[in-house]
Each structure stands twice: as C-alpha cells, then as structure tokens.
Coordinates of C-alpha atoms in Angstrom, one line a residue:
M822 CA 99.6 117.3 -153.2
S823 CA 101.0 116.4 -149.8
E824 CA 100.7 118.7 -146.8
T825 CA 101.9 118.5 -143.2
T826 CA 100.7 120.6 -140.3
I827 CA 103.2 121.2 -137.4
P828 CA 102.0 123.1 -134.3
I829 CA 104.2 125.7 -132.8
L830 CA 103.6 125.8 -129.0
P831 CA 104.6 128.3 -126.4
C832 CA 106.7 127.7 -123.2
R833 CA 108.5 129.9 -120.7
T834 CA 111.9 128.1 -121.2
I835 CA 112.8 125.6 -123.8
Q836 CA 115.0 123.1 -122.0
P837 CA 112.5 121.6 -119.5
V838 CA 110.2 121.0 -122.4
L839 CA 112.9 119.3 -124.4
D840 CA 113.9 117.1 -121.4
F841 CA 110.3 116.0 -121.0
Y842 CA 109.9 115.0 -124.7
T843 CA 113.2 113.2 -124.9
T844 CA 112.1 111.2 -121.8
L845 CA 109.1 110.1 -123.9
G846 CA 111.3 109.0 -126.7
F847 CA 111.3 112.0 -128.9
E848 CA 114.4 113.3 -130.7
V849 CA 115.4 117.0 -130.6
T850 CA 115.7 117.8 -134.3
F851 CA 116.4 121.5 -134.0
Q852 CA 117.3 124.0 -131.3
Q853 CA 118.0 127.7 -131.4
K854 CA 118.9 129.6 -128.2
S855 CA 119.1 133.1 -129.6
P856 CA 118.0 135.6 -130.7
N857 CA 114.6 133.8 -130.3
P858 CA 114.4 130.5 -128.3
Y859 CA 113.0 127.8 -130.6
A860 CA 113.2 124.0 -130.8
A861 CA 111.6 121.0 -132.6
V862 CA 111.1 117.4 -131.5
Q863 CA 110.0 114.4 -133.4
R864 CA 108.9 110.8 -132.7
G865 CA 107.9 108.8 -135.7
G866 CA 105.4 110.9 -137.5
I867 CA 104.8 113.3 -134.6
Q868 CA 106.5 116.7 -134.9
L869 CA 106.1 119.5 -132.4
H870 CA 107.8 122.9 -132.4
F871 CA 108.2 125.2 -129.4
F872 CA 109.0 128.9 -128.9
G873 CA 110.1 130.6 -125.7
M874 CA 108.2 133.5 -124.1
K875 CA 109.9 135.0 -121.0
H876 CA 106.7 136.1 -119.2
Y877 CA 104.6 133.1 -120.3
E878 CA 102.7 131.3 -117.5
P879 CA 102.5 127.5 -118.2
A880 CA 99.9 126.9 -115.4
E881 CA 97.5 129.3 -117.2
S882 CA 98.1 128.0 -120.7
F883 CA 95.2 127.2 -123.1
S884 CA 97.5 126.0 -125.9
T885 CA 96.6 122.5 -127.3
C886 CA 96.8 120.3 -130.4
I887 CA 95.6 116.9 -131.5
V888 CA 97.9 114.0 -132.5
R889 CA 96.2 111.1 -134.3
T890 CA 97.7 107.6 -134.0
D891 CA 96.8 104.1 -134.9
D892 CA 98.2 102.6 -131.7
I893 CA 96.7 104.7 -128.9
D894 CA 97.0 102.0 -126.2
G895 CA 100.6 101.2 -127.1
L896 CA 101.6 104.9 -127.1
H897 CA 99.9 105.5 -123.7
E898 CA 101.6 102.6 -122.1
T899 CA 105.0 103.6 -123.5
F900 CA 104.6 107.1 -122.2
R901 CA 103.5 106.0 -118.8
T902 CA 106.4 103.5 -118.5
R903 CA 109.0 106.1 -119.5
L904 CA 107.5 108.7 -117.2
K905 CA 107.5 106.3 -114.3
A906 CA 111.1 105.4 -114.9
A907 CA 112.1 109.1 -115.1
Y908 CA 110.0 110.5 -112.2
G909 CA 109.5 107.4 -110.0
R910 CA 105.8 107.7 -110.6
V911 CA 103.3 108.5 -113.3
P912 CA 102.5 112.3 -112.9
S913 CA 98.8 112.7 -112.9
R914 CA 98.5 116.3 -111.7
G915 CA 100.5 119.5 -111.9
L916 CA 103.0 120.0 -114.7
P917 CA 103.8 117.8 -116.5
R918 CA 101.0 115.2 -116.3
I919 CA 99.4 112.4 -118.3
G920 CA 95.7 111.4 -118.2
P921 CA 94.0 108.1 -118.5
L922 CA 92.7 106.4 -121.7
N923 CA 89.1 106.8 -122.4
D924 CA 86.6 106.3 -125.2
T925 CA 84.9 109.6 -126.2
S926 CA 81.3 110.0 -127.3
H927 CA 82.5 111.0 -130.8
G928 CA 84.2 107.8 -131.8
V929 CA 87.8 108.6 -130.6
R930 CA 89.8 106.7 -128.0
Q931 CA 92.2 109.3 -126.4
F932 CA 94.3 110.5 -123.6
L933 CA 95.5 114.0 -122.7
M934 CA 99.1 114.8 -121.8
T935 CA 100.3 118.3 -120.6
D936 CA 104.0 119.1 -120.9
P937 CA 106.1 121.4 -118.6
G938 CA 105.1 124.4 -120.9
G939 CA 101.4 123.9 -120.1
N940 CA 100.7 122.6 -123.6
C941 CA 97.9 120.0 -123.7
I942 CA 98.5 117.4 -126.4
R943 CA 95.5 115.3 -127.2
F944 CA 96.5 111.9 -128.5
G945 CA 93.6 110.1 -130.2
Q946 CA 92.7 107.1 -132.3
Q947 CA 89.6 107.0 -134.4
V948 CA 87.6 103.9 -133.4
S949 CA 84.3 104.6 -135.2
D950 CA 83.3 106.0 -138.6
D951 CA 80.7 108.1 -136.9
Q952 CA 82.6 111.2 -135.7
H953 CA 79.4 112.9 -134.4
H954 CA 78.9 113.2 -130.6
R955 CA 76.4 110.6 -129.3
P956 CA 73.6 112.1 -127.2
A957 CA 74.0 111.8 -123.5
P958 CA 72.2 108.8 -121.9
K959 CA 68.9 109.5 -120.3
E960 CA 69.3 106.9 -117.5
T961 CA 70.5 108.7 -114.3
F962 CA 73.8 106.9 -113.6
A963 CA 74.8 106.3 -117.2
R964 CA 74.3 110.0 -117.7
A965 CA 76.4 110.8 -114.6
V966 CA 79.3 108.6 -115.9
H967 CA 79.0 110.3 -119.4
H968 CA 79.2 113.9 -118.1
A969 CA 81.7 113.2 -115.4
S970 CA 84.0 111.5 -117.8
L971 CA 83.7 114.3 -120.3
L972 CA 84.6 116.9 -117.7
A973 CA 87.5 114.9 -116.1
D974 CA 89.1 113.4 -119.2
S975 CA 88.4 115.9 -122.0
K976 CA 88.0 119.3 -120.3
E977 CA 90.1 118.5 -117.2
D978 CA 87.4 120.1 -115.0
L979 CA 88.1 117.8 -112.1
T980 CA 86.0 119.7 -109.5
G981 CA 83.0 119.7 -111.8
A982 CA 83.4 115.9 -112.4
A983 CA 83.6 115.3 -108.7
K984 CA 80.4 117.2 -108.0
I985 CA 78.5 115.1 -110.6
I986 CA 79.7 111.8 -109.2
D987 CA 79.1 112.7 -105.6
R988 CA 75.6 113.9 -106.4
A989 CA 74.8 110.6 -108.2
L990 CA 76.3 108.5 -105.4
R991 CA 74.2 110.3 -102.8
L992 CA 70.9 109.4 -104.5
R993 CA 68.7 107.1 -102.4
D994 CA 65.6 106.5 -104.5
E995 CA 67.7 105.1 -107.4
R996 CA 70.7 102.7 -107.3
P997 CA 73.3 102.1 -109.9
T998 CA 74.1 98.7 -111.4
S999 CA 77.4 97.1 -110.3
V1000 CA 79.1 98.2 -113.6
Q1001 CA 77.8 101.8 -113.2
L1002 CA 78.9 101.9 -109.5
L1003 CA 82.4 100.6 -110.4
R1004 CA 82.8 103.2 -113.1
L1005 CA 81.7 106.0 -110.9
L1006 CA 83.9 105.0 -108.0
V1007 CA 87.0 104.5 -110.2
L1008 CA 86.5 107.9 -111.8
R1009 CA 85.9 109.5 -108.4
A1010 CA 89.2 108.0 -107.1
D1011 CA 91.1 109.1 -110.2
V1012 CA 89.7 112.7 -109.9
A1013 CA 90.5 112.8 -106.2
T1014 CA 94.0 111.6 -106.9
R1015 CA 94.5 114.3 -109.5
L1016 CA 93.1 116.9 -107.1
G1017 CA 95.4 115.8 -104.3
D1018 CA 92.5 114.7 -102.1
E1019 CA 94.0 111.6 -100.6
E1020 CA 91.0 111.0 -98.2
A1021 CA 88.4 111.0 -101.0
A1022 CA 90.7 108.9 -103.2
T1023 CA 91.3 106.2 -100.5
S1024 CA 87.6 106.0 -99.7
A1025 CA 86.6 105.7 -103.4
L1026 CA 89.3 103.1 -104.1
A1027 CA 88.1 101.0 -101.1
A1028 CA 84.5 101.1 -102.3
A1029 CA 85.6 100.3 -105.9
T1030 CA 87.6 97.2 -104.9
A1031 CA 84.5 95.9 -103.0
V1032 CA 82.3 95.9 -106.1
R1033 CA 81.7 92.4 -107.4
L1034 CA 81.4 91.9 -111.2
T1035 CA 80.8 88.9 -113.4
A1036 CA 83.4 87.9 -116.0
E1037 CA 81.2 89.5 -118.7
E1038 CA 80.8 92.7 -116.7
Q1039 CA 84.6 92.8 -116.1
E1040 CA 85.2 92.6 -119.8
S1041 CA 82.8 95.6 -120.4
V1042 CA 84.8 97.8 -118.1
R1043 CA 88.4 96.8 -118.9
D1044 CA 89.6 100.4 -119.1
D1045 CA 88.1 101.2 -115.7
L1046 CA 89.6 98.1 -114.1
E1047 CA 93.0 99.0 -115.6
R1048 CA 92.6 102.5 -114.2
L1049 CA 91.8 101.0 -110.8
T1050 CA 94.9 98.9 -110.9
Q1051 CA 97.0 101.9 -111.8
L1052 CA 95.5 103.9 -108.9
L1053 CA 96.1 101.1 -106.5
G1054 CA 99.7 100.6 -107.6

C-alpha cells in the first residue's frame, strides 16, 4: 500500500497565503473561491491545502504540521533568499516569518516557518537514528543554551528564552566557556531581534562579535556563526 497525508490548514483569506507560498517556489494546484474558499499548493513532494474562515485570527493560531526533507539546509537557504527578494528582508517576526536552523535534542535538524494564515510549518531532517529526546545537560551554561534554544526555536517562547539567557549571563560565581558565551549571545541577539528589542539586540551582537574562538571552536558552532552573520547583515 501507498499512503499520502496532506494537512488542511486554516486562514482568514486565501490569497495572501497563496502569494506567500508562490514566493517560496510553490505552485498553486487548485483554487476554489466559492461556496467555500479552498486552495492547494505544491513544491516537489510537499503538498499543503488551505481553507478560509471569515472570523479566523491568524495571530492566535495554533495550527501546525511537520514537513520532512532530505535537504534542510538547502531548503532553508532557498526560502530565505526568496523571502529577502520579495520583502527586502528576511521576516523574523510577525506574520509571515521564518526561524533559524537548529539541531534539536531528538535527532532532527529543523526550522519553523509561519505563513500569513498563522500556520506554523515545521521543516525537519532526521540526522540521527535515535529519535528520543536527550536529557538536558547538567552543566549550568550548556543547560541554559539547551533550554533557551528549545523555547526560542521549537516553542517560539521568545520571552522565556530571553529570561533564561539573561539569568545565565548575570552569574558571577560561574563563567561560560568561549563557545558557550558565543552561543548564548547569538541566541540572545536573535531573540531580541524577533521581539523587536533593538537595544538588547545591538548589545548582544556587539558582545558576540568580541568573542574570540579557535578554528576548532568555530567549526563546532557553525550554525551559530551563520546566524550571527545573518543578524549582522
């Protein structure tokens, strides 16, 4: 047998959603305007369907689905490039928005993207055979990075992530390694940017660029350094 699952996601109006997905390189494969607004888009093996709800509030949406891919880095870069060409910037807050790449604790490399309808699409690539969540680290700063990343990039609880990072950075009896400090500062800058807190973002970016790493350390935080470059750009 061969089965296919296609999510049907809500939105207030169909056209802004279709415009967004065509910007990303999707093709509109079906559209019905009446009696019930409905549409479908496809890009390669990704199929998404949408239905209109007049009184739906996208900013309060909880609708989500998972898309699995074997080229998560390429897909993320393609979407960012297309969004920047269309909007003049890569939208990181509000609707629509796209989040950064990150490696989860359950063996999936992923990013989150939320469309104008408020639907959060979780794009992921399996990078480990072990799909169970790893336990949180016990060391203070590694634990802070773990929990802050989880809140920021998986749950989109930006305020909660900021509190964890700020609390860790205020510690005086313990100090992070250079790698831990870089990761905390880059994540803090990213969170502040997504919250619209320009002062906190500028401060964290300045501190992050001042962190000195060896070549080996730089290799271990490639994603964080890429995120830093994107934030500075």
